[in-house]
Tab-separated table of C-alpha atoms in Angstrom:
chain	number	residue	atom	x	y	z
A	30	UNK	CA	-226.781	39.843	140.231
A	31	UNK	CA	-230.262	38.288	140.472
A	32	UNK	CA	-229.076	34.873	139.282
A	33	UNK	CA	-226.305	34.869	141.861
A	34	UNK	CA	-228.747	35.907	144.594
A	35	UNK	CA	-230.786	32.840	143.680
A	36	UNK	CA	-227.660	30.713	143.951
A	37	UNK	CA	-226.861	32.223	147.352
A	38	UNK	CA	-230.419	31.483	148.487
A	39	UNK	CA	-230.081	27.861	147.393
A	40	UNK	CA	-226.691	27.551	149.050
A	41	UNK	CA	-228.125	28.882	152.311
A	42	UNK	CA	-231.050	26.459	152.165
A	43	UNK	CA	-228.763	23.500	151.611
A	44	UNK	CA	-226.400	24.597	154.361
A	45	UNK	CA	-229.140	24.968	156.952
A	46	UNK	CA	-229.380	21.195	157.635
A	47	UNK	CA	-225.609	21.145	158.082
A	48	UNK	CA	-225.778	24.411	160.025
A	49	UNK	CA	-224.134	27.674	158.977
A	50	UNK	CA	-223.576	28.170	162.680
A	51	UNK	CA	-222.924	25.843	165.538
A	52	UNK	CA	-225.772	25.369	168.016
A	53	UNK	CA	-223.975	27.065	170.890
A	54	UNK	CA	-225.069	26.389	174.460
A	55	UNK	CA	-225.925	29.496	176.460
A	56	UNK	CA	-222.857	29.037	178.673
A	57	UNK	CA	-220.560	29.236	175.620
A	58	UNK	CA	-222.036	32.576	174.558
A	59	UNK	CA	-221.866	33.833	178.124
A	60	UNK	CA	-218.204	32.808	178.257
A	61	UNK	CA	-217.514	34.893	175.157
A	62	UNK	CA	-219.413	37.818	176.634
A	63	UNK	CA	-217.423	37.488	179.861
A	64	UNK	CA	-214.290	37.749	177.733
A	65	UNK	CA	-215.568	41.124	176.506
A	66	UNK	CA	-217.333	40.101	173.287
A	67	UNK	CA	-220.510	41.896	172.344
A	68	UNK	CA	-222.904	39.714	170.368
A	69	UNK	CA	-225.672	41.576	168.546
A	70	UNK	CA	-229.083	40.360	169.865
A	71	UNK	CA	-230.339	38.894	166.558
A	72	UNK	CA	-227.035	37.085	166.051
A	73	UNK	CA	-227.119	35.825	169.643
A	74	UNK	CA	-230.638	34.480	169.204
A	75	UNK	CA	-229.712	32.752	165.947
A	76	UNK	CA	-226.625	31.134	167.465
A	77	UNK	CA	-228.584	29.867	170.455
A	78	UNK	CA	-231.245	28.429	168.140
A	79	UNK	CA	-228.836	26.952	165.592
A	80	UNK	CA	-230.169	29.175	162.802
A	81	UNK	CA	-227.924	30.199	159.872
A	82	UNK	CA	-225.560	33.101	160.441
A	83	UNK	CA	-223.175	34.502	157.815
A	84	UNK	CA	-220.077	36.395	158.947
A	85	UNK	CA	-219.028	39.550	157.072
A	86	UNK	CA	-215.777	41.470	157.362
A	87	UNK	CA	-215.468	45.188	158.075
A	88	UNK	CA	-212.170	46.083	156.372
A	89	UNK	CA	-213.987	46.059	153.037
A	90	UNK	CA	-216.126	48.881	154.478
A	91	UNK	CA	-213.372	51.029	155.959
A	92	UNK	CA	-210.518	50.379	153.526
A	93	UNK	CA	-212.078	48.724	150.468
A	94	UNK	CA	-213.938	51.627	148.882
A	95	UNK	CA	-214.774	55.290	149.562
A	96	UNK	CA	-217.779	56.696	151.421
A	97	UNK	CA	-220.702	56.516	150.709
A	98	UNK	CA	-220.269	53.570	148.301
A	99	UNK	CA	-218.852	51.536	151.187
A	100	UNK	CA	-221.956	52.062	153.329
A	101	UNK	CA	-224.297	51.313	150.417
A	102	UNK	CA	-222.395	48.086	149.732
A	103	UNK	CA	-222.358	47.046	153.408
A	104	UNK	CA	-226.109	47.554	153.735
A	105	UNK	CA	-226.790	45.786	150.435
A	106	UNK	CA	-224.773	42.732	151.448
A	107	UNK	CA	-226.578	42.495	154.793
A	108	UNK	CA	-229.902	42.837	152.959
A	109	UNK	CA	-229.032	39.979	150.578
A	110	UNK	CA	-228.074	37.722	153.484
A	111	UNK	CA	-231.357	38.479	155.272
A	112	UNK	CA	-233.439	37.948	152.140
A	113	UNK	CA	-231.943	34.510	151.760
A	114	UNK	CA	-232.884	33.313	155.213
A	115	UNK	CA	-229.739	33.966	157.251
A	116	UNK	CA	-228.645	36.524	159.833
A	117	UNK	CA	-225.712	38.768	158.833
A	118	UNK	CA	-222.962	39.244	161.392
A	119	UNK	CA	-220.591	42.010	160.348
A	120	UNK	CA	-217.584	41.742	162.640
A	121	UNK	CA	-215.483	44.628	163.964
A	122	UNK	CA	-213.744	45.894	167.081
A	123	UNK	CA	-215.315	49.049	168.506
A	124	UNK	CA	-213.528	50.913	171.300
A	125	UNK	CA	-211.687	47.696	172.129
A	126	UNK	CA	-214.792	45.507	172.138
A	127	UNK	CA	-215.018	42.594	169.660
A	128	UNK	CA	-218.474	42.921	168.099
A	129	UNK	CA	-220.197	39.986	166.410
A	130	UNK	CA	-222.865	41.818	164.425
A	131	UNK	CA	-223.222	45.592	164.067
A	132	UNK	CA	-226.131	48.006	164.294
A	133	UNK	CA	-226.996	50.303	161.379
A	134	UNK	CA	-225.400	53.205	163.240
A	135	UNK	CA	-222.176	51.281	163.824
A	136	UNK	CA	-221.969	50.315	160.147
A	137	UNK	CA	-222.330	53.978	159.214
A	138	UNK	CA	-219.695	55.044	161.743
A	139	UNK	CA	-217.122	52.607	160.329
A	140	UNK	CA	-217.965	53.687	156.788
A	141	UNK	CA	-217.517	57.368	157.640
A	142	UNK	CA	-214.333	56.848	159.657
A	143	UNK	CA	-212.838	54.930	156.748
A	144	UNK	CA	-209.093	54.456	156.955
A	145	UNK	CA	-209.017	56.075	160.413
A	146	UNK	CA	-210.178	52.668	161.656
A	147	UNK	CA	-207.243	50.319	162.224
A	148	UNK	CA	-207.008	47.580	159.616
A	149	UNK	CA	-206.955	44.556	161.928
A	150	UNK	CA	-205.552	41.147	161.012
A	151	UNK	CA	-205.040	38.319	163.521
A	152	UNK	CA	-201.676	39.702	164.661
A	153	UNK	CA	-203.279	43.070	165.551
A	154	UNK	CA	-206.235	41.815	167.598
A	155	UNK	CA	-204.600	41.886	171.038
A	156	UNK	CA	-203.140	45.356	170.470
A	157	UNK	CA	-206.352	46.910	169.137
A	158	UNK	CA	-208.450	45.459	171.979
A	159	UNK	CA	-205.978	46.322	174.757
A	160	UNK	CA	-205.670	49.917	173.540
A	161	UNK	CA	-209.468	50.219	173.204
A	162	UNK	CA	-209.191	51.176	169.549
A	163	UNK	CA	-211.558	50.782	166.614
A	164	UNK	CA	-210.562	47.914	164.364
A	165	UNK	CA	-211.888	46.810	160.980
A	166	UNK	CA	-211.362	43.073	160.667
A	167	UNK	CA	-209.614	41.568	157.657
A	168	UNK	CA	-210.354	38.047	156.427
A	169	UNK	CA	-208.011	36.481	158.997
A	170	UNK	CA	-209.432	38.373	161.986
A	171	UNK	CA	-213.012	37.865	160.806
A	172	UNK	CA	-212.406	34.109	160.519
A	173	UNK	CA	-210.894	34.061	164.006
A	174	UNK	CA	-213.858	35.809	165.617
A	175	UNK	CA	-216.417	33.891	163.540
A	176	UNK	CA	-214.951	30.571	164.665
A	177	UNK	CA	-214.969	31.726	168.296
A	178	UNK	CA	-218.665	32.555	167.971
A	179	UNK	CA	-219.529	29.305	166.199
A	180	UNK	CA	-220.217	30.916	162.810
A	181	UNK	CA	-219.158	28.549	160.038
A	182	UNK	CA	-219.785	30.539	156.853
A	183	UNK	CA	-218.155	33.841	155.893
A	184	UNK	CA	-218.852	35.770	152.680
A	185	UNK	CA	-216.479	38.413	151.351
A	186	UNK	CA	-215.259	39.997	148.129
A	187	UNK	CA	-211.830	38.418	147.860
A	188	UNK	CA	-209.011	37.071	150.005
A	189	UNK	CA	-205.420	38.199	150.317
A	190	UNK	CA	-202.591	36.063	149.022
A	191	UNK	CA	-198.955	35.930	148.047
A	192	UNK	CA	-197.920	39.317	146.696
A	193	UNK	CA	-196.190	39.568	143.366
A	194	UNK	CA	-192.440	39.310	143.897
A	195	UNK	CA	-193.328	37.548	147.158
A	196	UNK	CA	-190.386	35.195	146.608
A	197	UNK	CA	-188.170	38.196	147.401
A	198	UNK	CA	-190.303	40.144	149.874
A	199	UNK	CA	-191.964	37.211	151.718
A	200	UNK	CA	-195.123	39.332	151.724
A	201	UNK	CA	-197.831	36.713	152.264
A	202	UNK	CA	-201.271	37.561	153.610
A	203	UNK	CA	-202.245	36.129	156.980
A	204	UNK	CA	-205.555	35.215	155.314
A	205	UNK	CA	-203.806	32.135	153.905
A	206	UNK	CA	-202.452	30.839	157.200
A	207	UNK	CA	-205.811	31.525	158.849
A	208	UNK	CA	-207.515	29.408	156.194
A	209	UNK	CA	-205.084	26.645	157.102
A	210	UNK	CA	-205.974	26.589	160.801
A	211	UNK	CA	-209.512	27.915	161.253
A	212	UNK	CA	-212.580	25.809	160.309
A	213	UNK	CA	-214.690	28.430	158.538
A	214	UNK	CA	-215.981	28.268	154.960
A	215	UNK	CA	-215.019	31.418	153.051
A	216	UNK	CA	-217.165	32.252	150.022
A	217	UNK	CA	-215.559	34.879	147.784
A	218	UNK	CA	-214.717	35.978	144.249
A	219	UNK	CA	-211.236	34.509	144.484
A	220	UNK	CA	-207.907	36.193	145.104
A	221	UNK	CA	-207.349	39.788	144.144
A	222	UNK	CA	-205.770	39.884	140.718
A	223	UNK	CA	-203.113	42.308	141.976
A	224	UNK	CA	-201.553	39.286	143.691
A	225	UNK	CA	-199.555	36.257	142.537
A	226	UNK	CA	-202.401	33.774	142.065
A	227	UNK	CA	-200.348	30.648	141.161
A	228	UNK	CA	-198.165	31.048	144.267
A	229	UNK	CA	-201.250	31.800	146.369
A	230	UNK	CA	-202.820	28.502	145.330
A	231	UNK	CA	-199.556	26.662	146.007
A	232	UNK	CA	-199.445	28.177	149.497
A	233	UNK	CA	-203.077	27.186	150.159
A	234	UNK	CA	-202.200	23.625	149.145
A	235	UNK	CA	-199.318	23.642	151.637
A	236	UNK	CA	-201.750	24.831	154.322
A	237	UNK	CA	-204.153	21.984	153.532
A	238	UNK	CA	-206.996	24.266	152.447
A	239	UNK	CA	-209.783	22.804	150.307
A	240	UNK	CA	-210.169	25.168	147.319
A	241	UNK	CA	-213.359	24.874	145.288
A	242	UNK	CA	-214.442	26.580	142.083
A	243	UNK	CA	-218.200	27.191	142.037
A	244	UNK	CA	-219.389	26.383	138.529
A	245	UNK	CA	-215.874	26.742	137.173
A	246	UNK	CA	-212.686	24.739	136.803
A	247	UNK	CA	-210.596	27.899	137.002
A	248	UNK	CA	-209.909	29.987	140.087
A	249	UNK	CA	-211.614	33.400	139.764
A	250	UNK	CA	-209.424	36.503	139.861
A	251	UNK	CA	-211.598	38.973	141.788
A	252	UNK	CA	-212.176	41.563	139.032
A	253	UNK	CA	-212.288	38.951	136.284
A	254	UNK	CA	-213.727	35.458	135.897
A	255	UNK	CA	-210.530	33.750	134.771
A	256	UNK	CA	-207.025	33.614	136.180
A	257	UNK	CA	-205.472	30.864	134.068
A	258	UNK	CA	-205.093	28.755	137.225
A	259	UNK	CA	-206.998	25.498	137.612
A	260	UNK	CA	-208.797	24.659	140.853
A	261	UNK	CA	-208.287	21.250	142.488
A	262	UNK	CA	-212.026	20.876	143.221
A	263	UNK	CA	-215.179	21.933	141.405
A	264	UNK	CA	-218.802	22.094	142.605
A	265	UNK	CA	-221.570	23.006	140.182
A	266	UNK	CA	-224.451	23.165	142.642
A	267	UNK	CA	-225.091	24.659	146.084
A	268	UNK	CA	-225.644	21.175	147.516
A	269	UNK	CA	-222.214	20.191	146.177
A	270	UNK	CA	-220.629	23.095	148.058
A	271	UNK	CA	-222.595	22.259	151.198
A	272	UNK	CA	-221.491	18.627	151.112
A	273	UNK	CA	-217.818	19.602	150.851
A	274	UNK	CA	-218.131	22.082	153.726
A	275	UNK	CA	-220.093	19.646	155.881
A	276	UNK	CA	-217.634	16.815	155.276
A	277	UNK	CA	-214.691	19.042	156.194
A	278	UNK	CA	-216.332	20.016	159.479
A	279	UNK	CA	-217.455	16.456	160.287
A	280	UNK	CA	-213.904	15.175	159.772
A	281	UNK	CA	-212.637	17.945	162.044
A	282	UNK	CA	-209.905	18.832	159.557
A	283	UNK	CA	-209.375	22.096	161.476
A	284	UNK	CA	-208.850	24.061	158.266
A	285	UNK	CA	-211.050	26.309	156.195
A	286	UNK	CA	-212.820	25.704	152.917
A	287	UNK	CA	-212.389	28.334	150.193
A	288	UNK	CA	-215.120	28.568	147.548
A	289	UNK	CA	-214.418	30.847	144.593
A	290	UNK	CA	-217.523	32.307	142.908
A	291	UNK	CA	-216.718	34.173	139.654
A	292	UNK	CA	-218.100	37.659	139.142
A	293	UNK	CA	-220.998	37.595	136.609
A	294	UNK	CA	-219.849	37.833	133.025
A	295	UNK	CA	-221.811	41.006	132.269
A	296	UNK	CA	-220.216	42.801	135.232
A	297	UNK	CA	-216.645	41.592	134.842
A	298	UNK	CA	-214.210	44.302	133.851
A	299	UNK	CA	-212.199	43.579	130.706
A	300	UNK	CA	-209.111	41.654	131.789
A	301	UNK	CA	-206.428	43.292	129.662
A	302	UNK	CA	-206.879	46.936	130.783
A	303	UNK	CA	-206.926	45.807	134.405
A	304	UNK	CA	-203.795	43.691	133.976
A	305	UNK	CA	-201.977	46.646	132.402
A	306	UNK	CA	-203.151	48.885	135.255
A	307	UNK	CA	-201.932	46.326	137.798
A	308	UNK	CA	-198.455	46.244	136.261
A	309	UNK	CA	-198.244	50.028	136.354
A	310	UNK	CA	-199.569	50.218	139.937
A	311	UNK	CA	-197.084	47.558	141.066
A	312	UNK	CA	-194.187	49.530	139.612
A	313	UNK	CA	-195.408	52.707	141.302
A	314	UNK	CA	-195.742	50.936	144.672
A	315	UNK	CA	-192.156	49.691	144.413
A	316	UNK	CA	-190.865	53.090	143.304
A	317	UNK	CA	-192.594	54.680	146.300
A	318	UNK	CA	-191.345	51.930	148.649
A	319	UNK	CA	-194.871	51.018	149.763
A	320	UNK	CA	-194.944	47.760	151.725
A	321	UNK	CA	-196.868	45.646	154.224
A	322	UNK	CA	-200.555	46.289	154.882
A	323	UNK	CA	-200.399	49.524	152.854
A	324	UNK	CA	-199.772	47.677	149.571
A	325	UNK	CA	-203.235	46.306	148.858
A	326	UNK	CA	-205.202	49.550	149.494
A	327	UNK	CA	-202.687	51.490	147.377
A	328	UNK	CA	-202.868	49.026	144.484
A	329	UNK	CA	-206.661	48.785	144.545
A	330	UNK	CA	-207.075	52.572	144.591
A	331	UNK	CA	-204.480	53.072	141.873
A	332	UNK	CA	-205.945	50.357	139.644
A	333	UNK	CA	-209.360	51.955	140.093
A	334	UNK	CA	-207.951	55.341	139.038
A	335	UNK	CA	-206.167	53.886	136.029
A	336	UNK	CA	-209.249	51.970	134.845
A	337	UNK	CA	-211.586	54.918	135.209
A	338	UNK	CA	-213.606	53.291	137.966
A	339	UNK	CA	-214.164	49.931	136.265
A	340	UNK	CA	-212.418	48.015	139.044
A	341	UNK	CA	-214.404	49.808	141.773
A	342	UNK	CA	-217.662	48.927	140.038
A	343	UNK	CA	-216.580	45.289	140.065
A	344	UNK	CA	-215.515	45.507	143.730
A	345	UNK	CA	-218.908	46.844	144.815
A	346	UNK	CA	-220.646	43.826	143.280
A	347	UNK	CA	-218.397	41.121	144.676
A	348	UNK	CA	-219.441	40.779	148.347
A	349	UNK	CA	-223.122	40.472	147.429
A	350	UNK	CA	-222.413	37.939	144.720
A	351	UNK	CA	-220.323	35.826	147.075
């Protein structure tokens, strides 16, 4: 993990001149606050000063892994961001209030509530806020709120994608459409290997999303370094990533940039056992008629059970590495 922390530090340093966050005028922040947003004081100060801010999602805390591993991971990721010169902004909806940045107590509350917090994608935002519910933001909702707040970089474990057999079910994550219309750079360990990665990349191409492999010509597959799918763009240095992100924003392409960072070789779970576990978990999900937003948590939990915890160990590492 140390070598990847160094890479993250370098990436942050190179992004600072291009700004990981927009320099927002006070009136813009006040407008968001008048709309009911709550911006954590350190995040607010950084946004006003044009200092780097990194957005973090909250679904990975509530639905991605059990307590207390989820809280340990959330705190570790925030620590890594701080150590590398940026301000972490974990995003969530608390009692109907969109929060850009959470306190330590709020992080713990989400971790302990777990799946009792509503998994909130873009489509769910209006409902969760209007009903004054607690919502853990997925990639799509986190991107939406980050863009509203002027945060341009978002680190997470992995994105959603086209589900296997998606040609029949039309089950496609809203993460992909959000990447096509929201100018935020998403740094992650690729697409979850429980998904259809070739179709996911085809869909991202249709959406006009710049997909970059960091130090690799192959798109990473979340638990494993290789997916068998080539990436259209490769960047071998942090400055290379920063230049792609900066150019996309300067051209006002109005789409996201997806940078896939492979999990370190010594932490990657062996591919074959995980692939076998995925096939079995997929069959079980179909037999049990599990669909929609329930599919991914079921598959991840089942794959973790079938691999004796190897996939969970990989999952815990991914947000910090990204």
